[in-house]
Coordinates of C-alpha atoms in Angstrom, one line a residue:
M91 CA 9.8 55.9 33.9
L92 CA 9.9 55.6 30.0
G93 CA 9.7 58.6 27.8
R94 CA 6.6 58.9 25.3
G95 CA 8.8 57.9 22.2
E96 CA 10.5 54.6 24.1
E97 CA 7.0 53.6 25.3
V98 CA 5.6 53.8 21.6
D99 CA 8.6 52.0 20.3
E100 CA 8.4 49.2 22.9
M101 CA 4.9 48.7 21.9
A102 CA 5.8 48.8 18.3
Y103 CA 7.9 45.9 18.9
D104 CA 5.4 43.8 20.6
E105 CA 6.0 39.9 20.1
T106 CA 2.8 39.3 18.3
A107 CA 3.2 42.3 16.2
Y108 CA 6.7 41.8 15.3
R109 CA 5.8 38.2 13.9
R110 CA 3.2 39.6 12.0
N111 CA 5.7 42.2 10.4
A112 CA 8.9 40.3 10.0
G113 CA 7.5 37.8 7.4
G114 CA 6.6 40.4 5.0
D115 CA 3.4 39.6 2.9
Q116 CA 3.1 36.1 5.0
P117 CA -0.3 35.8 6.8
S118 CA -0.1 35.4 10.4
D119 CA -3.1 33.5 10.9
P120 CA -2.5 29.6 10.6
S121 CA -5.9 29.0 9.0
A122 CA -4.7 31.2 6.0
Y123 CA -2.3 28.6 5.1
R124 CA -4.9 26.2 4.5
T125 CA -6.8 27.6 1.7
G126 CA -6.1 30.1 -1.3
V127 CA -2.9 31.0 -2.8
A128 CA -1.3 31.0 0.6
A129 CA -2.0 27.1 1.0
T130 CA -0.5 26.4 -2.4
D131 CA 2.6 28.4 -1.7
Y132 CA 2.7 26.6 2.1
R133 CA 2.3 23.2 0.7
N134 CA 5.3 23.9 -2.1
R135 CA 7.6 24.9 0.4
R136 CA 7.0 21.7 2.8
R137 CA 7.3 19.4 -0.3
D138 CA 10.8 21.2 -1.2
L139 CA 11.7 20.8 2.5
D140 CA 10.2 17.2 3.0
P141 CA 9.5 14.8 0.2
D142 CA 7.8 12.6 2.3
D143 CA 5.3 15.1 3.6
T144 CA 1.8 14.6 1.9
S145 CA -0.4 16.7 4.2
G146 CA -1.0 19.1 1.7
I147 CA -1.7 16.6 -1.3
R148 CA -5.3 16.3 -2.8
T149 CA -6.0 13.1 -3.2
T150 CA -7.6 13.8 -6.6
D151 CA -4.3 14.9 -8.1
S152 CA -3.6 11.0 -8.9
L153 CA -1.8 11.7 -12.1
E154 CA 0.7 14.1 -10.2
I155 CA 1.4 11.5 -7.7
V156 CA 2.1 9.0 -10.6
R157 CA 4.4 11.6 -12.1
R158 CA 6.1 12.6 -8.9
P159 CA 6.4 9.7 -6.7
E160 CA 8.1 11.9 -3.9
L161 CA 4.6 13.4 -3.1
E162 CA 3.3 10.2 -1.9
G163 CA 5.2 8.2 0.9
G164 CA 8.5 8.7 -0.6
R165 CA 10.4 6.4 -3.0
D166 CA 10.5 2.7 -2.6
R167 CA 13.4 0.6 -1.5
L168 CA 13.8 -3.1 -3.0
G169 CA 16.8 -4.0 -0.7
V170 CA 14.0 -5.5 2.1
H171 CA 12.4 -7.5 -0.7
I172 CA 15.5 -9.0 -2.1
G173 CA 16.2 -9.8 1.9
W174 CA 13.1 -11.3 2.5
E175 CA 13.2 -13.1 -0.7
I176 CA 16.5 -14.7 0.2
V177 CA 14.9 -16.1 3.5
L178 CA 12.0 -17.6 1.5
L179 CA 14.4 -19.2 -0.8
L180 CA 16.2 -20.9 2.2
T181 CA 12.7 -22.0 3.5
V182 CA 11.8 -23.4 0.3
A183 CA 15.0 -25.5 0.3
A184 CA 14.5 -26.8 3.7
L185 CA 10.9 -27.9 3.1
A186 CA 12.2 -29.7 -0.2
F187 CA 14.9 -31.4 1.5
L188 CA 12.4 -32.7 4.5
L189 CA 10.0 -34.1 1.7
Y190 CA 12.7 -35.6 -0.1
R191 CA 14.1 -37.3 3.2
L192 CA 10.6 -38.4 4.1
D193 CA 9.9 -39.7 0.6
P194 CA 12.1 -39.2 -2.2
A195 CA 9.6 -40.4 -4.8
A196 CA 7.7 -37.3 -3.9
L197 CA 10.1 -35.2 -6.0
Q198 CA 9.8 -37.5 -9.0
R199 CA 7.1 -38.2 -11.6
P200 CA 4.0 -38.9 -11.4
A201 CA 3.8 -37.4 -7.7
L202 CA 5.9 -34.8 -9.0
D203 CA 3.1 -33.7 -11.4
T204 CA 0.5 -33.7 -8.8
L205 CA 2.7 -31.2 -7.0
L206 CA 3.3 -29.0 -9.5
I207 CA -0.2 -28.8 -10.4
S208 CA -1.3 -28.0 -7.0
G209 CA 1.6 -25.3 -6.9
A210 CA 0.0 -23.8 -10.3
A211 CA -3.6 -23.7 -8.7
I212 CA -2.3 -22.2 -5.6
G213 CA 0.1 -19.8 -7.6
L214 CA -3.0 -18.4 -9.7
L215 CA -4.9 -17.9 -6.5
A216 CA -2.1 -15.9 -5.1
L217 CA -1.3 -13.9 -8.1
G218 CA -5.0 -12.6 -8.0
A219 CA -4.8 -11.9 -4.3
G220 CA -1.3 -10.1 -4.7
L221 CA -2.4 -8.1 -7.6
T222 CA -5.6 -6.9 -5.9
L223 CA -3.7 -6.0 -2.9
R224 CA -1.2 -4.1 -4.7
A225 CA -4.0 -2.3 -6.4
G226 CA -5.7 -1.6 -2.8
V227 CA -8.8 -3.7 -3.5
P228 CA -8.4 -7.0 -2.2
N229 CA -10.7 -9.4 -3.6
L230 CA -11.8 -11.7 -1.2
A231 CA -14.0 -13.7 -3.5
V232 CA -11.2 -15.7 -5.1
G233 CA -11.6 -18.6 -2.9
P234 CA -15.3 -18.8 -3.3
I235 CA -14.8 -18.2 -7.1
A236 CA -12.4 -21.1 -7.2
L237 CA -14.7 -23.4 -5.6
A238 CA -17.6 -22.3 -7.8
A239 CA -15.5 -23.1 -10.8
S240 CA -14.5 -26.6 -9.4
L241 CA -18.2 -27.5 -8.8
H242 CA -19.0 -26.1 -12.3
Y243 CA -16.3 -28.2 -14.1
A244 CA -17.2 -31.3 -12.0
E245 CA -20.9 -31.1 -13.4
N246 CA -20.0 -29.9 -17.0
G247 CA -16.7 -31.3 -17.5
D248 CA -18.0 -34.1 -19.7
R249 CA -18.9 -31.6 -22.5
G250 CA -15.2 -30.5 -22.9
L251 CA -12.6 -28.2 -21.1
L252 CA -13.6 -25.3 -23.3
S253 CA -17.2 -25.7 -23.2
A254 CA -17.1 -26.0 -19.3
A255 CA -14.3 -23.3 -18.9
V256 CA -15.9 -20.4 -21.0
P257 CA -19.2 -19.9 -19.2
A258 CA -17.5 -20.1 -15.8
L259 CA -14.7 -17.3 -17.1
G260 CA -17.8 -15.1 -18.6
I261 CA -19.8 -15.2 -15.4
A262 CA -16.4 -14.4 -13.1
A263 CA -15.4 -11.6 -15.7
G264 CA -18.9 -10.0 -15.6
G265 CA -19.3 -10.1 -12.0
A266 CA -15.8 -8.6 -11.4
L267 CA -16.7 -5.7 -13.9
V268 CA -19.7 -5.1 -11.9
V269 CA -18.1 -5.0 -8.4
A270 CA -15.2 -2.7 -9.9
L271 CA -17.9 -0.4 -11.3
L272 CA -19.5 -0.1 -7.8
V273 CA -15.9 0.3 -5.9
L274 CA -15.4 3.2 -8.5
M275 CA -18.8 5.1 -8.8
L276 CA -19.3 4.9 -4.8
H277 CA -15.5 4.8 -3.8
I278 CA -15.9 2.1 -1.3
P279 CA -13.4 0.0 0.1
G280 CA -12.6 -3.1 -2.3
W281 CA -12.5 -5.4 0.4
V282 CA -16.3 -4.7 1.2
A283 CA -17.6 -4.9 -2.0
T284 CA -15.5 -8.2 -2.6
L285 CA -16.8 -9.6 0.7
A286 CA -20.4 -9.2 -0.5
A287 CA -19.5 -10.8 -3.9
A288 CA -18.0 -13.8 -1.9
M289 CA -21.4 -14.0 -0.1
G290 CA -23.0 -14.1 -3.4
V291 CA -20.8 -17.1 -4.7
I292 CA -21.0 -19.0 -1.6
V293 CA -24.6 -19.3 -2.0
Y294 CA -24.2 -20.6 -5.5
D295 CA -21.4 -23.2 -3.7
Q296 CA -23.8 -24.3 -1.3
L297 CA -26.8 -25.2 -3.5
R298 CA -25.6 -28.7 -3.9
T299 CA -26.6 -31.0 -1.2
G300 CA -23.7 -33.4 -1.3
P301 CA -20.4 -33.9 -2.8
V302 CA -20.3 -33.7 -6.8
N303 CA -18.2 -36.3 -8.7
V304 CA -15.9 -35.0 -11.4
Q305 CA -17.6 -35.6 -15.0
G306 CA -14.5 -34.3 -17.0
T307 CA -11.9 -36.7 -18.3
Y308 CA -9.1 -33.7 -18.9
D309 CA -5.8 -34.8 -16.9
P310 CA -3.5 -32.0 -16.4
S311 CA -0.6 -34.3 -15.7
D312 CA 0.6 -34.1 -19.1
H313 CA 0.8 -30.3 -18.8
A314 CA 2.1 -29.9 -15.5
F315 CA 5.6 -28.4 -16.2
Y316 CA 4.0 -26.0 -18.6
L317 CA 1.2 -25.0 -16.1
F318 CA 3.7 -24.4 -13.3
G319 CA 6.2 -22.6 -15.7
G320 CA 3.5 -20.3 -16.8
F321 CA 2.5 -19.5 -13.4
A322 CA 5.9 -18.9 -12.5
L323 CA 6.6 -16.6 -15.7
L324 CA 3.6 -14.4 -14.8
A325 CA 4.7 -14.1 -11.0
V326 CA 8.5 -13.0 -12.1
F327 CA 7.6 -10.9 -14.9
G328 CA 4.8 -9.2 -13.0
G329 CA 6.7 -8.6 -10.2
A330 CA 9.7 -6.9 -12.3
F331 CA 7.1 -5.1 -14.3
G332 CA 6.0 -3.8 -10.9
T333 CA 9.3 -2.3 -10.0
I334 CA 8.8 0.3 -12.4
T335 CA 8.1 3.3 -10.4
P336 CA 5.2 4.8 -12.5
V337 CA 3.7 1.5 -13.1
R338 CA 3.8 0.6 -9.4
R339 CA 2.5 4.0 -8.5
L340 CA -0.7 3.7 -11.0
V341 CA -1.4 0.3 -9.9
G342 CA -1.3 1.4 -5.9
L343 CA -3.3 4.7 -6.3
M344 CA -6.1 3.1 -3.9
R345 CA -3.5 2.9 -1.4
P346 CA -4.6 4.8 1.7
Y347 CA -3.1 8.2 2.3
G348 CA -4.7 11.7 3.2
D349 CA -8.3 11.2 3.6
P350 CA -9.1 7.7 2.2
A351 CA -12.7 8.4 1.5
E352 CA -11.7 11.1 -1.1
R353 CA -11.8 9.9 -4.8
R354 CA -8.5 9.1 -6.5
G355 CA -9.7 10.3 -10.0
G356 CA -10.5 8.6 -13.4
I357 CA -7.0 7.5 -13.9
A358 CA -7.5 4.7 -10.9
A359 CA -10.2 3.2 -12.8
L360 CA -7.9 1.2 -15.1
P361 CA -6.0 -0.7 -12.3
I362 CA -8.9 -1.2 -10.1
I363 CA -10.8 -3.1 -13.2
A364 CA -7.8 -4.7 -14.3
S365 CA -6.9 -6.3 -11.0
L366 CA -10.4 -7.3 -10.1
L367 CA -10.9 -8.7 -13.5
L368 CA -7.5 -10.8 -13.7
S369 CA -8.0 -11.9 -10.1
S370 CA -11.5 -13.6 -10.9
V371 CA -10.0 -15.0 -14.1
F372 CA -6.9 -16.5 -12.3
A373 CA -9.5 -18.1 -9.6
V374 CA -11.6 -19.9 -12.3
G375 CA -8.3 -21.3 -13.5
A376 CA -7.2 -22.3 -10.1
G377 CA -10.8 -24.0 -9.6
I378 CA -10.6 -26.0 -12.9
L379 CA -7.2 -27.4 -12.1
L380 CA -8.4 -28.4 -8.5
A381 CA -11.1 -30.0 -9.8
A382 CA -9.3 -31.8 -12.6
K383 CA -6.5 -33.2 -10.5
S384 CA -8.9 -34.4 -7.7
T385 CA -9.2 -38.1 -7.2
G386 CA -12.5 -37.8 -5.4
P387 CA -15.8 -35.8 -5.6
I388 CA -15.9 -32.1 -5.0
V389 CA -17.2 -31.2 -1.8
P390 CA -19.5 -28.0 -1.3
G391 CA -18.3 -25.2 1.2
T392 CA -17.4 -21.7 1.4
G393 CA -14.2 -21.8 -0.4
L394 CA -12.8 -19.1 2.1
E395 CA -10.3 -21.2 3.2
W396 CA -8.6 -20.8 -0.3
T397 CA -9.1 -17.1 0.0
G398 CA -7.0 -17.2 3.1
I399 CA -4.1 -19.6 1.4
A400 CA -4.3 -17.0 -1.4
F401 CA -3.7 -14.1 0.6
G402 CA -1.3 -15.6 3.0
A403 CA 1.0 -16.5 0.2
A404 CA 0.7 -13.0 -1.2
L405 CA 1.6 -11.5 2.1
L406 CA 4.4 -13.9 2.7
A407 CA 5.7 -13.0 -0.7
G408 CA 6.1 -9.4 0.6
T409 CA 3.2 -7.9 -0.9
S410 CA 2.2 -5.2 1.6
A411 CA -1.4 -5.2 2.9
Y412 CA -1.6 -1.5 2.4
G413 CA -1.2 -1.9 -1.4
R414 CA 1.5 -0.9 -4.2
R415 CA 4.8 -2.4 -2.5
G416 CA 5.8 -5.8 -3.4
G417 CA 9.0 -7.9 -4.5
I418 CA 10.0 -9.7 -7.6
F419 CA 10.6 -13.5 -6.7
G420 CA 8.4 -13.5 -3.5
T421 CA 5.2 -14.9 -4.9
L422 CA 7.1 -17.8 -6.8
L423 CA 8.9 -18.6 -3.6
A424 CA 5.8 -18.2 -1.1
V425 CA 3.8 -20.8 -3.3
A426 CA 6.4 -23.3 -3.6
G427 CA 6.9 -23.2 0.0
I428 CA 3.1 -23.5 0.7
A429 CA 2.6 -26.4 -2.0
L430 CA 5.5 -28.3 -0.4
F431 CA 4.5 -27.9 3.1
L432 CA 0.8 -29.1 2.3
D433 CA 2.4 -32.2 0.5
Y434 CA 4.7 -32.8 3.2
A435 CA 1.9 -32.4 6.1
D436 CA -0.3 -34.6 3.9
R437 CA 2.3 -37.3 4.0
R438 CA 3.0 -37.3 7.5
N439 CA -0.7 -37.1 8.1
F440 CA -0.8 -34.1 10.3
D441 CA -4.4 -33.6 9.7
I442 CA -4.1 -29.8 9.6
A443 CA -7.3 -27.8 8.4
L444 CA -6.6 -25.6 5.5
F445 CA -8.2 -22.6 7.7
A446 CA -5.5 -23.3 10.4
I447 CA -2.7 -23.0 7.7
A448 CA -4.3 -19.9 6.3
A449 CA -4.7 -18.1 9.6
A450 CA -0.9 -19.0 10.0
T451 CA 0.2 -17.9 6.7
I452 CA -1.8 -14.5 7.1
G453 CA -0.4 -13.8 10.7
A454 CA 3.1 -14.2 9.4
G455 CA 2.3 -12.3 6.3
L456 CA 1.3 -9.1 8.5
L457 CA 4.4 -9.3 10.1
V458 CA 6.2 -9.3 6.8
T459 CA 4.3 -6.2 5.8
R460 CA 5.2 -4.5 9.0
L461 CA 8.8 -5.3 8.0
V462 CA 8.3 -4.0 4.2
E463 CA 6.4 -0.8 5.4
T464 CA 9.2 0.1 7.9
Y465 CA 12.4 -0.5 5.7
G466 CA 10.6 -0.4 1.9
R467 CA 10.7 3.5 2.2
A468 CA 13.4 6.0 1.6
V469 CA 14.8 7.8 4.3
P470 CA 13.4 11.3 4.5
T471 CA 15.6 14.1 3.7
G472 CA 15.6 17.5 4.7
T473 CA 13.6 19.1 7.9
D474 CA 10.1 20.2 8.5
V475 CA 9.4 24.1 9.1
D476 CA 7.0 25.8 11.5
W477 CA 5.8 28.7 9.4
N478 CA 3.7 30.1 12.3
A479 CA 6.9 30.1 14.7
A480 CA 8.7 33.5 15.6
P481 CA 12.4 33.9 13.8
T482 CA 15.1 32.3 15.8
T483 CA 17.8 33.9 14.2
G484 CA 19.0 37.4 12.8
T485 CA 15.6 39.1 13.5
G486 CA 14.4 38.0 17.0
W487 CA 14.2 40.5 19.9
S488 CA 14.6 39.6 23.6
P489 CA 14.5 41.7 26.6
D490 CA 17.9 39.8 27.6
L491 CA 19.7 40.9 24.4
P492 CA 21.2 44.3 23.7
E493 CA 18.8 46.8 22.1
T494 CA 20.5 46.9 18.9
W495 CA 17.3 47.3 16.8
T496 CA 16.3 50.2 14.8
P497 CA 13.1 52.0 15.5
S498 CA 10.4 51.2 13.1
A499 CA 9.5 53.8 10.5
A500 CA 5.8 53.6 11.4
A501 CA 6.3 54.4 15.3
P502 CA 6.2 58.1 16.0
Q503 CA 9.3 59.2 17.2
Q504 CA 10.6 61.7 19.8
P505 CA 12.1 64.6 18.0
R506 CA 16.0 64.5 18.6
T507 CA 18.1 67.8 19.9
N508 CA 21.9 68.4 19.8
E509 CA 21.3 69.8 23.2
Q510 CA 22.0 66.8 25.3
W511 CA 22.7 68.5 28.5
D512 CA 19.4 69.9 28.8
L513 CA 18.0 66.2 29.3
G514 CA 18.0 64.4 32.7
P515 CA 18.4 65.7 36.2
W516 CA 20.9 68.1 35.6
G517 CA 19.7 69.7 32.5
T518 CA 17.7 73.0 32.7
G519 CA 14.5 71.5 31.8
R520 CA 14.1 73.3 28.6

């Protein structure tokens, strides 16, 4: 039978009460850590202990994420991109060897000029797809835009290259700006908005009832090396520029994290507008090159097969389907490999549909995305802490441990007496 003082002391050190008092001013209710000053302190502690933890970051704090990359997904590692680009380089070398064995003239002029122009056209499409992937607003309309540009040049090329290209560039840029504003104002997924834009461009493409003969006289063969070289420079310098941490974070602000439906703030407007605008302009240039090098009429269609080729090349290059992450030489190598394979398949009469090639490249590219996302992030350091858990060292109390604690000052105490012999069954009971 416990004494009155002992009973009160044990109640004062009840487990729930002890957790509430041991932390000093810390609130014991978990909901208190979600709002107010306690929430800010809680999130700051988690960030200090685990740089990869983003559970407490508001998605509107875009500028803070650009300045402090550890707040969103950890820092990126380029080692996985370099390793994958070595694999791409070996694949390109193998395809070039197979093509040379099949027909050595395929890598000599004038056949080489045609191969380089095809590579430049596919490369422009891949640049547009890769840029919008990094920005988190994939432009699914690049293929239909390229086909529309081909049809427009085929019908108006006799008026001159500039006279035919300028209206197409203006319309594509205006449409990209409208789509970008819709994405920004409504904060909707970019692929949905660009898919709607692609459907509208397909309507224009299918207004023709038959193939259209190319009316222009521009021959890009004389500029084949310059055209492919220009694409190569854009791809390499763009990839290198994207390795700068603030730039990569700024471009990839639309990458999903936290609640993807929350707005990213006004700072995200620039990369969205720029990526959609440039991708549409690149698609127009690719369409004109495809029409100018064509030896036959331009057949109306959907153009979605070129969208598949573009995104397949971008994904194979190492650009993440989630946005932001990408390599340096990957786009150049992936485009070179696809151009070589298309030429090889045409000379071998494989008769493979572009849709099938696009599906295969996208499927392989998704595997590369998993590889990049798995090994492209820094290993997290630090450990997470459960702030609602009871202390485990130093201050915890268990019935199995010796009672070495000091009674709480708040608990009522039994008055002590020096006459200890008066207590117990042998005392006088005074």
